[in-house]
Short mmCIF file of C-alpha atoms and ligand atoms in Angstrom, two decimals:
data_model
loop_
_atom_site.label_atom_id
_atom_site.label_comp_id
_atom_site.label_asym_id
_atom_site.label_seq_id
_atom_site.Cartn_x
_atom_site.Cartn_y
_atom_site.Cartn_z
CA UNK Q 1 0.00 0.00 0.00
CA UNK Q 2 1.49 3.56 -1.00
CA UNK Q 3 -1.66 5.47 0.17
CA UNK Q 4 -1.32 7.71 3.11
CA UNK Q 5 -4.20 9.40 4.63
CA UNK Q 6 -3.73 13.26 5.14
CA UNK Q 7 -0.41 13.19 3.76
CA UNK Q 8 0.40 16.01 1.67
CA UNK Q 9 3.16 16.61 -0.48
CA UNK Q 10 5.63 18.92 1.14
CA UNK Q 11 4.96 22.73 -0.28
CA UNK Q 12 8.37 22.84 -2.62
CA UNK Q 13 8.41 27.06 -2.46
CA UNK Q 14 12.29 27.48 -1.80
CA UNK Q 15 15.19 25.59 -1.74
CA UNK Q 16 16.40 25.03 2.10
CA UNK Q 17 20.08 25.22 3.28
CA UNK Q 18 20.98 21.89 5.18
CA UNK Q 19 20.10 22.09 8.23
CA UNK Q 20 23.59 21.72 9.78
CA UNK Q 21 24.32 24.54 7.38
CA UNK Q 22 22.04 26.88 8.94
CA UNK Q 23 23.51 26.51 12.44
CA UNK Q 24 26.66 28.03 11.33
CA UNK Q 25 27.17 31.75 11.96
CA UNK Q 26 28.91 33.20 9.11
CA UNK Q 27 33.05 34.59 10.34
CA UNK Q 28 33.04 38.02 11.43
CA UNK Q 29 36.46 39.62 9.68
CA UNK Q 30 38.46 42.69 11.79
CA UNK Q 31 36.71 45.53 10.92
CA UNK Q 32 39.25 48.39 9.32
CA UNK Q 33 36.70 51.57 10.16
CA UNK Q 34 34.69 52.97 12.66
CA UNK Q 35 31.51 53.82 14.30
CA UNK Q 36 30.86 57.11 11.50
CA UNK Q 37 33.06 55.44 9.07
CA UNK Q 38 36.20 57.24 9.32
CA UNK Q 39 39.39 55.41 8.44
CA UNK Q 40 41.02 53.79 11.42
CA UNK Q 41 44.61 52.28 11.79
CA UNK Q 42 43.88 48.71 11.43
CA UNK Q 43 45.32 46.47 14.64
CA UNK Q 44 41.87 43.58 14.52
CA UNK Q 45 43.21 41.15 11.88
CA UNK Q 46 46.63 40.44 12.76
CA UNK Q 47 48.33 41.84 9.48
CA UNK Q 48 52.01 42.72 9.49
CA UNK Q 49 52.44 46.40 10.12
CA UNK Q 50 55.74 46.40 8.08
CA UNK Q 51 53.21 45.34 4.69
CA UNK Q 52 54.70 42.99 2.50
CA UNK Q 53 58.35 42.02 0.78
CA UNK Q 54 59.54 44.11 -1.54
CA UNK Q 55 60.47 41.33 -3.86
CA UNK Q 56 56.78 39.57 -3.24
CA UNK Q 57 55.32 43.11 -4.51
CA UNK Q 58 57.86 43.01 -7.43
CA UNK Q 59 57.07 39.47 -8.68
CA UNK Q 60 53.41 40.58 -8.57
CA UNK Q 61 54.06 42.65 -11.72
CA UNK Q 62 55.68 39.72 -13.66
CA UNK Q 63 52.93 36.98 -13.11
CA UNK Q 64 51.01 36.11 -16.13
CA UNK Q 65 46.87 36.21 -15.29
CA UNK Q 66 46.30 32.82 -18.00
CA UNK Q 67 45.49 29.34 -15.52
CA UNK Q 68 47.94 29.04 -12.45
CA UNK Q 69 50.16 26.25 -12.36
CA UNK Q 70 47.62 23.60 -10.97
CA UNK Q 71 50.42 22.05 -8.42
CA UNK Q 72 52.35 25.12 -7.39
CA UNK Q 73 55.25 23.22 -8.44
CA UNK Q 74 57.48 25.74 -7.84
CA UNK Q 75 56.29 27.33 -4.46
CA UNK Q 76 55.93 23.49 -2.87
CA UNK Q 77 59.45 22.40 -3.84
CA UNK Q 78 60.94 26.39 -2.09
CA UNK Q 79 58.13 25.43 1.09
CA UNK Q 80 59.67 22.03 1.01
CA UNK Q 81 63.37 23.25 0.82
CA UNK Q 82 63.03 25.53 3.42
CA UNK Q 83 61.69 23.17 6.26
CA UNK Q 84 63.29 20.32 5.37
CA UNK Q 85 59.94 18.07 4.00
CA UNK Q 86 59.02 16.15 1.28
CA UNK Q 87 57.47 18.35 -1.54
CA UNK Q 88 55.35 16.05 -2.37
CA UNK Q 89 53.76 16.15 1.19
CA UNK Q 90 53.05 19.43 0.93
CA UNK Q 91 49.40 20.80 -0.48
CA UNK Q 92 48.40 24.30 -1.04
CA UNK Q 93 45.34 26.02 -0.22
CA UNK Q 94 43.52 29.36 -0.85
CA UNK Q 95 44.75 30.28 2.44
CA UNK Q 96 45.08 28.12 5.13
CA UNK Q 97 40.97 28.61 5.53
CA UNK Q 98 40.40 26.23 2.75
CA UNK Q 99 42.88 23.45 4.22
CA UNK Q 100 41.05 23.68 7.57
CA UNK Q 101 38.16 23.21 5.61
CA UNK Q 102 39.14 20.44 3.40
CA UNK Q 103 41.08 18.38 6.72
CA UNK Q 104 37.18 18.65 7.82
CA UNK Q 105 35.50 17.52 4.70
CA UNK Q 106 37.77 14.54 4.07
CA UNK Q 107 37.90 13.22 7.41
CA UNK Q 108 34.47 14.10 9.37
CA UNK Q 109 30.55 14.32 8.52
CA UNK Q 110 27.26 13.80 9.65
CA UNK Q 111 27.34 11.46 12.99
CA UNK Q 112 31.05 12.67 13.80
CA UNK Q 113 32.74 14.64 16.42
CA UNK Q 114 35.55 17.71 15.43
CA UNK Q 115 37.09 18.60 19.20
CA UNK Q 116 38.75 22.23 19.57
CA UNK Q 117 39.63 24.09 22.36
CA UNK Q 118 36.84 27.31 23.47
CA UNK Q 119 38.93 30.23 22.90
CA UNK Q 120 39.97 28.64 19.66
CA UNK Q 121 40.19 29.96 16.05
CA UNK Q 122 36.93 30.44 14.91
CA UNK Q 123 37.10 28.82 11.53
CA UNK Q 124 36.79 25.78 13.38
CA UNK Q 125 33.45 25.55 14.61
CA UNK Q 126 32.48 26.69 10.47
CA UNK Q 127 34.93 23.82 9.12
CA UNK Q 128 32.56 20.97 11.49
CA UNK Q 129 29.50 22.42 10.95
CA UNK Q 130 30.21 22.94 7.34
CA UNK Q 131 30.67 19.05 6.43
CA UNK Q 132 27.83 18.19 9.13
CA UNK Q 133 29.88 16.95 11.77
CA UNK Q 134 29.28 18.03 15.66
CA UNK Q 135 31.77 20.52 17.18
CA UNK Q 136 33.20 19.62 20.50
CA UNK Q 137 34.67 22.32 22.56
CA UNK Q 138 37.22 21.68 25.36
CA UNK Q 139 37.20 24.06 28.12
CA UNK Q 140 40.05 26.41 28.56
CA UNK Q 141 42.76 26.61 31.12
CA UNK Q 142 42.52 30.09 31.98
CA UNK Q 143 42.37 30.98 28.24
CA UNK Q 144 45.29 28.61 27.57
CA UNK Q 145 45.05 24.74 25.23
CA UNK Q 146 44.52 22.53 28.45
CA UNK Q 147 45.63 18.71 26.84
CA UNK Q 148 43.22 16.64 29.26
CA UNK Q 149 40.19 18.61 28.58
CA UNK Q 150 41.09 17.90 25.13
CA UNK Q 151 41.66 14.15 25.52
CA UNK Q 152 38.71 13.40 28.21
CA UNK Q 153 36.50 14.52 25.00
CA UNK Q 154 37.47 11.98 22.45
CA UNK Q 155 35.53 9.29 21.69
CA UNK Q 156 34.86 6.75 19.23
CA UNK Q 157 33.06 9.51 17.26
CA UNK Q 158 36.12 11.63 16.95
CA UNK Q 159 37.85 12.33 13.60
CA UNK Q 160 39.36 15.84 13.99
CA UNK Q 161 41.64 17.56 16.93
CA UNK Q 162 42.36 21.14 15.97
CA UNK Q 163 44.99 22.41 17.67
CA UNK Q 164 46.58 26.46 16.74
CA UNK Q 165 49.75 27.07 18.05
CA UNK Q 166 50.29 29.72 19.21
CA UNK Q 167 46.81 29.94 18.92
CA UNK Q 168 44.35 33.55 17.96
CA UNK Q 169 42.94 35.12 19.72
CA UNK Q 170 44.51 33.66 23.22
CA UNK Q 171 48.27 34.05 22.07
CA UNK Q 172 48.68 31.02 24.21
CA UNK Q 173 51.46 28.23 23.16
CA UNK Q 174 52.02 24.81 23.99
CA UNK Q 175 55.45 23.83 24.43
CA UNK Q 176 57.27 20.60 22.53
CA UNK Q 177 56.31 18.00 25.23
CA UNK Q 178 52.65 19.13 25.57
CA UNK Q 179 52.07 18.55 21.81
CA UNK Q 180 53.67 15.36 22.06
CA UNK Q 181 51.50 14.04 24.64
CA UNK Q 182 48.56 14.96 22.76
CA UNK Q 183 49.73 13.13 19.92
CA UNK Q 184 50.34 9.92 21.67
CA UNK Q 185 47.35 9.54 23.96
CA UNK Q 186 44.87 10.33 20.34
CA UNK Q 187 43.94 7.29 18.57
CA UNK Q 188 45.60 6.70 15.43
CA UNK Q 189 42.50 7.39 13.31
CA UNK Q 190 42.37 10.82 14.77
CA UNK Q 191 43.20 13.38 12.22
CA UNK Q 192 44.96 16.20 14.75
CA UNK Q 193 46.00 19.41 13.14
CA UNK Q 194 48.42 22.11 14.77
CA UNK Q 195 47.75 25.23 12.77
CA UNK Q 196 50.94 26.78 13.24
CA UNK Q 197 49.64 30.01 11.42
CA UNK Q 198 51.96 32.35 13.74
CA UNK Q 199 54.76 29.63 13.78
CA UNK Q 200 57.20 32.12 12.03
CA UNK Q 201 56.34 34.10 15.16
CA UNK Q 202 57.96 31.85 17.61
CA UNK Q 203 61.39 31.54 18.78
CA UNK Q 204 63.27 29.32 17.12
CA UNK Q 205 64.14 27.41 20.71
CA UNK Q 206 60.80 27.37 21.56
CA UNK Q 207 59.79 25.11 17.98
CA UNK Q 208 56.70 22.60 19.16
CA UNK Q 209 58.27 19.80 16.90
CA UNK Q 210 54.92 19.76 15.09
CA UNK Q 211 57.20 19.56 11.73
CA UNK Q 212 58.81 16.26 13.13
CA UNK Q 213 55.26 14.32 14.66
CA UNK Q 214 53.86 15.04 10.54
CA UNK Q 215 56.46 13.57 8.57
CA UNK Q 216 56.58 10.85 11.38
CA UNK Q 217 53.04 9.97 11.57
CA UNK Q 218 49.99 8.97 9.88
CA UNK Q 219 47.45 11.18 11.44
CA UNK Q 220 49.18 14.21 11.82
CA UNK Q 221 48.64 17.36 9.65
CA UNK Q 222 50.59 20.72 9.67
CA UNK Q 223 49.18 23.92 8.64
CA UNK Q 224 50.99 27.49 7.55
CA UNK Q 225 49.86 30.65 5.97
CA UNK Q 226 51.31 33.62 4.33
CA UNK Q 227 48.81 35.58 5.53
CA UNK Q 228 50.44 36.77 8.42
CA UNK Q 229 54.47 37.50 8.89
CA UNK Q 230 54.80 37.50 4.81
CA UNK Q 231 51.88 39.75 4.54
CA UNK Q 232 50.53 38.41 1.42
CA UNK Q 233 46.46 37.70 3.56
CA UNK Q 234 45.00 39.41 0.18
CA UNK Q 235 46.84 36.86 -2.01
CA UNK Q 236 44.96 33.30 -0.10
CA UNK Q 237 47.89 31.27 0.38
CA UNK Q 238 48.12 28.61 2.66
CA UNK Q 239 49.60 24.88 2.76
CA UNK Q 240 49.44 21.42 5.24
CA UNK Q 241 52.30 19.05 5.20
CA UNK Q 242 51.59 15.45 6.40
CA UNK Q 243 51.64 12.04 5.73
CA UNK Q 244 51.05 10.75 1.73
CA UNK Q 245 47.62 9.52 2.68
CA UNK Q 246 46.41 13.03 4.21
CA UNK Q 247 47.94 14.68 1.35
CA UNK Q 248 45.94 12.64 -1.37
CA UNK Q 249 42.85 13.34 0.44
CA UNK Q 250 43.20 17.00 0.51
CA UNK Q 251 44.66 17.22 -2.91
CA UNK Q 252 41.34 15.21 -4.38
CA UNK Q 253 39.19 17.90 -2.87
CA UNK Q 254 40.91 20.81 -3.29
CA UNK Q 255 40.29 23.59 -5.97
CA UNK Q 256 41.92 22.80 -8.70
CA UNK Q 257 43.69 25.94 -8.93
CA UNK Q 258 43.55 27.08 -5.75
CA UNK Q 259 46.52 29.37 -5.46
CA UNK Q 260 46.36 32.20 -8.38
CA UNK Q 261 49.39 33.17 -10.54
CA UNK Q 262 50.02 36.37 -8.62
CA UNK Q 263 50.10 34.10 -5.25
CA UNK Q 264 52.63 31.70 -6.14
CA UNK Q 265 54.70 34.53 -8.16
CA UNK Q 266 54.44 36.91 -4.64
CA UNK Q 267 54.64 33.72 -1.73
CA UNK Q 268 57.85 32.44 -3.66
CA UNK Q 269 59.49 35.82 -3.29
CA UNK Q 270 58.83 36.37 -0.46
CA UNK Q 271 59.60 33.05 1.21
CA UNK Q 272 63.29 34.34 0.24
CA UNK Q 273 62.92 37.20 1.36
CA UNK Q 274 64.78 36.11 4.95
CA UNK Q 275 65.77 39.89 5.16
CA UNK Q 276 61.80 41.37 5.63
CA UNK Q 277 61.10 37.74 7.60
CA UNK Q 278 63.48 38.24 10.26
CA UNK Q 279 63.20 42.12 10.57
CA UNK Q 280 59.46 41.26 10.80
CA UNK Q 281 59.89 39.25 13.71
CA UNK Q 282 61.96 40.48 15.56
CA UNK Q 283 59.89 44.12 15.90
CA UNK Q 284 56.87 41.80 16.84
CA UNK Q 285 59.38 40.48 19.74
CA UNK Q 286 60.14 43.64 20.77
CA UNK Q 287 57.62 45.50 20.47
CA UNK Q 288 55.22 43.22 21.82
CA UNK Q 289 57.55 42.85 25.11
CA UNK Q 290 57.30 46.59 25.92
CA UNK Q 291 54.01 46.38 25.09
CA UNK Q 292 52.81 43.71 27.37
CA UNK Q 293 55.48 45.37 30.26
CA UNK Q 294 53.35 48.83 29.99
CA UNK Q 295 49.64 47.20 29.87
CA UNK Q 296 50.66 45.20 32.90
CA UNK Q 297 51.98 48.19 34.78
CA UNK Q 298 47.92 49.35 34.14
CA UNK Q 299 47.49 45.55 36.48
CA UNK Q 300 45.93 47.34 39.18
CA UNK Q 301 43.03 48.95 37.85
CA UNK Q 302 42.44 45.36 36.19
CA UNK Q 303 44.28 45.13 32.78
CA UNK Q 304 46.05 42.00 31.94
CA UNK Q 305 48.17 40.96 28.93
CA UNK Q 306 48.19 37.46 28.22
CA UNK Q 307 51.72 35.64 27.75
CA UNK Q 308 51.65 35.81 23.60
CA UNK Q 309 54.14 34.32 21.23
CA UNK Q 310 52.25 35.62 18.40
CA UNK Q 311 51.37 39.24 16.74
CA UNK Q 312 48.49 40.17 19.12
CA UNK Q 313 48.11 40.51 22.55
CA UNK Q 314 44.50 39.47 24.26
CA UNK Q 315 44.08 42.18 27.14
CA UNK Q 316 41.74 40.95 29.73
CA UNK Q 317 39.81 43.49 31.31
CA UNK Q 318 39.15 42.50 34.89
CA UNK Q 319 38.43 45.99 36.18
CA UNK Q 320 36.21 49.16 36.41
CA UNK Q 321 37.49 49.96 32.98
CA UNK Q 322 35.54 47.63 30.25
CA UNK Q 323 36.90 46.49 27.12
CA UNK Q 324 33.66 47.80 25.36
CA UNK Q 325 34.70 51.22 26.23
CA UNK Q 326 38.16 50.48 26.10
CA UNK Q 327 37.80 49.80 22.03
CA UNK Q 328 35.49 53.01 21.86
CA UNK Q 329 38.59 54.85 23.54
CA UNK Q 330 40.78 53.29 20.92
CA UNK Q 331 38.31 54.32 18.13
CA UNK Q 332 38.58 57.94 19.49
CA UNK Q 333 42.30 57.73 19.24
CA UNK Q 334 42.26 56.03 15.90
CA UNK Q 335 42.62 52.72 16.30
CA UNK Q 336 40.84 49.84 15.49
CA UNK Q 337 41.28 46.39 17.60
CA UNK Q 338 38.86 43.52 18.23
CA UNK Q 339 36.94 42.65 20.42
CA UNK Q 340 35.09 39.75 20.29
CA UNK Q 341 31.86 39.25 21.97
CA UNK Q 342 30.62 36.32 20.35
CA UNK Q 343 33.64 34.22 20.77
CA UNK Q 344 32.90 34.55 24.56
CA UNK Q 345 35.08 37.14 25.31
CA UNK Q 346 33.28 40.17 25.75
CA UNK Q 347 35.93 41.19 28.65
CA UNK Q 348 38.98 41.28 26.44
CA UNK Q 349 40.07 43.29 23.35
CA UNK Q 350 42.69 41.03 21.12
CA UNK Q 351 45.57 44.14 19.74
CA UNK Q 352 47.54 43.34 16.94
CA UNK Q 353 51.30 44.56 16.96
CA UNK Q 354 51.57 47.36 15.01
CA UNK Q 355 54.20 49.94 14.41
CA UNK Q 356 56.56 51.29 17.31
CA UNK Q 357 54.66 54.85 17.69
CA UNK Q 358 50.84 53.34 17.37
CA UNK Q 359 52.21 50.71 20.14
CA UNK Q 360 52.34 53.43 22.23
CA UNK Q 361 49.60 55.36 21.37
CA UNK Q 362 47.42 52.45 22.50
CA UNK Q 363 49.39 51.84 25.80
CA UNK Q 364 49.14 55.99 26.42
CA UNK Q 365 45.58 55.84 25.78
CA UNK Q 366 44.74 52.98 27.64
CA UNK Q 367 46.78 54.77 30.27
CA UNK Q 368 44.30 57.80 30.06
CA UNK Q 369 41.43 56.16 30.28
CA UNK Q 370 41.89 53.97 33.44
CA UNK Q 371 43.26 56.98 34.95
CA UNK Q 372 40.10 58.71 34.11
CA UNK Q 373 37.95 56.03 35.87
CA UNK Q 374 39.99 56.82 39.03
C1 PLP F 1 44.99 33.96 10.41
C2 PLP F 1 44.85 32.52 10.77
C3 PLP F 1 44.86 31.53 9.80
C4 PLP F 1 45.17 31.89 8.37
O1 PLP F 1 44.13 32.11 7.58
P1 PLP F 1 44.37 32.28 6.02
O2 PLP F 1 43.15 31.62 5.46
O3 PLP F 1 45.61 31.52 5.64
O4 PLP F 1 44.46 33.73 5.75
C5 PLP F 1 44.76 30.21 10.17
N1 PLP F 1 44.67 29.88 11.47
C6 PLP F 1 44.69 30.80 12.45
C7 PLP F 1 44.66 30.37 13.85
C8 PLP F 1 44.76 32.14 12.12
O5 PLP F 1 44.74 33.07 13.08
#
């Protein structure tokens, strides 16, 4: 019998989104202006305030604009040379956004857990939600990665462990051994993923080894950006390195040519551009030191810098002074930082490094306004 009683056919007026689709709220970018729309100096999307290579801005003028090369050949083998991997376990991406996406795609769906840490980056609660799999959010150790409340989440349902280190918008960094206990205690059908995009950031003594547990491993993915120290965000470059079988997975479902002419042309420049690299990070490491030594002089009417090894600094906000009017203060003096509500952290502003004289700008007009609420 195919009769049903009182069954009518479903009114087809629209097409409807899935509905795992239409839990996800859409990313909310740094916003570059403010309240009227006047120009502000830009310190909410962790840009380098020293712009980009001069030789990545002069290979921009000799790319041709027919197809990219399909493989970035070229830009894998100088990625590869650099770090010491295996080109061809290296992928590219249109950013590192559409690796975190594809690690999700090809390793998670409906019925499946993704585990990240609250506080995390939020591209990772799109990247479950996206391929239909449930995000599962470990609690924080005061705003830090805290390994067991990672590891007392997985289960037999888990396929994906994002991990950023350092990580946005805490700053926080898990040294060497803490990574490697993470890695041994997940089972080995556990995809976990250290997005390392402020690696270039860190110290060099301070390295997590995340390099060393991918080209070791099975299960272990790597991801980078130029987005950040090479300053090339506009151009969407990003690449994983990991084992063969990762790679292959990634590279099935990956655009086909994901990273435009002008990308490769400009990221290849500039990864040999060691000059603008290292004079990049080293006024992040200074400047971020005297930084974080004046906001936490402001400690007793409640400010506090977290420990970063990135290009931001998340400033708590613990006093009478709120970061809601501390980011309309910084508006008034130009500035635009973010502040981020709807990650759960409506009592902190996240302040990327700029330049030596906005650095203290902010810090002087911070300084103002906690003076002014006595
Ligand atoms: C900025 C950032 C990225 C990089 O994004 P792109 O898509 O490469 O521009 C990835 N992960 C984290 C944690 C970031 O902050």
């Amino acid at each position: 019998m195919t009769e049903t009683v009182n069954a009518e056919p479903a009114a087809r007026t629209a097409p409807t989104p899935k509905p795992w689709i239409e839990a996800i709220h859409a990313y909310v970018p740094g916003k570059s202006k403010g309240k009227d729309g006047q120009p502000l100096i830009k310190l909410s999307a962790n840009e380098n305030p020293l712009g980009t290579s001069p030789a990545a801005l002069a290979a921009r003028a000799q790319a041709p604009a027919l197809y990219p090369d399909p493989d970035s050949t070229a830009l894998r083998a100088a990625i590869a040379h650099k770090h010491g991997l295996d080109a061809a376990r290296v992928v590219m991406g249109t950013g590192s956004d559409e690796i975190l996406h594809i690690i999700a795609q090809g390793y998670a769906g409906p019925g499946d857990e993704v585990i990240y840490v609250r506080y995390g980056f939020a591209v990772y609660d799109i990247a479950a939600r996206r391929c239909g799999a449930t995000p599962v959010v470990a609690p924080d150790l005061d705003y830090g990665t805290d390994i067991d409340a990672l590891l007392a989440l997985v289960t037999e349902k888990t396929r994906v462990v994002f991990v950023a280190n350092p990580n946005n918008p805490t700053g926080s960094y898990l040294p060497k051994g803490e990574i490697t206990r993470l890695h041994a205690a997940l089972p080995a059908d556990v995809v976990l993923v250290i997005d390392q995009a402020y690696g270039e950031y860190v110290a060099a003594e301070d390295e997590d080894g995340a390099f060393a547990l991918a080209a070791a491993h099975d299960n272990v993915l790597v991801t980078r950006t130029f987005s950040k120290i090479f300053g090339l965000a506009g151009e969407r470059i990003g690449w994983a390195t990991g084992a063969p079988g990762l790679i292959d997975t990634l590279n099935r479902i990956r655009g086909p040519f994901n990273v435009s002419a002008t990308g490769q042309a400009m990221a290849l420049a500039a990864l040999s551009d060691e000059a603008f690299i290292e004079a990049a990070r080293i006024h992040n490491r200074d400047e971020r030191a005297r930084f974080v030594e004046r906001l936490t002089a402001l400690g007793n009417h409640g400010l506090r810098p977290l420990p970063s090894q990135a290009n931001f600094v998340l400033v708590l906000f613990e006093g009478k002074l709120t970061a809601e009017a501390a980011l309309e203060g910084l508006a008034d003096a130009g500035y635009i930082v973010r502040w981020l509500p709807g990650q759960g952290l409506p009592q902190a502003l996240r302040i990327t490094i700029g330049k030596t004289h906005d650095m203290e700008a902010i810090a002087d007009a911070l300084t103002r306004m906690v003076e002014q609420q006595g």
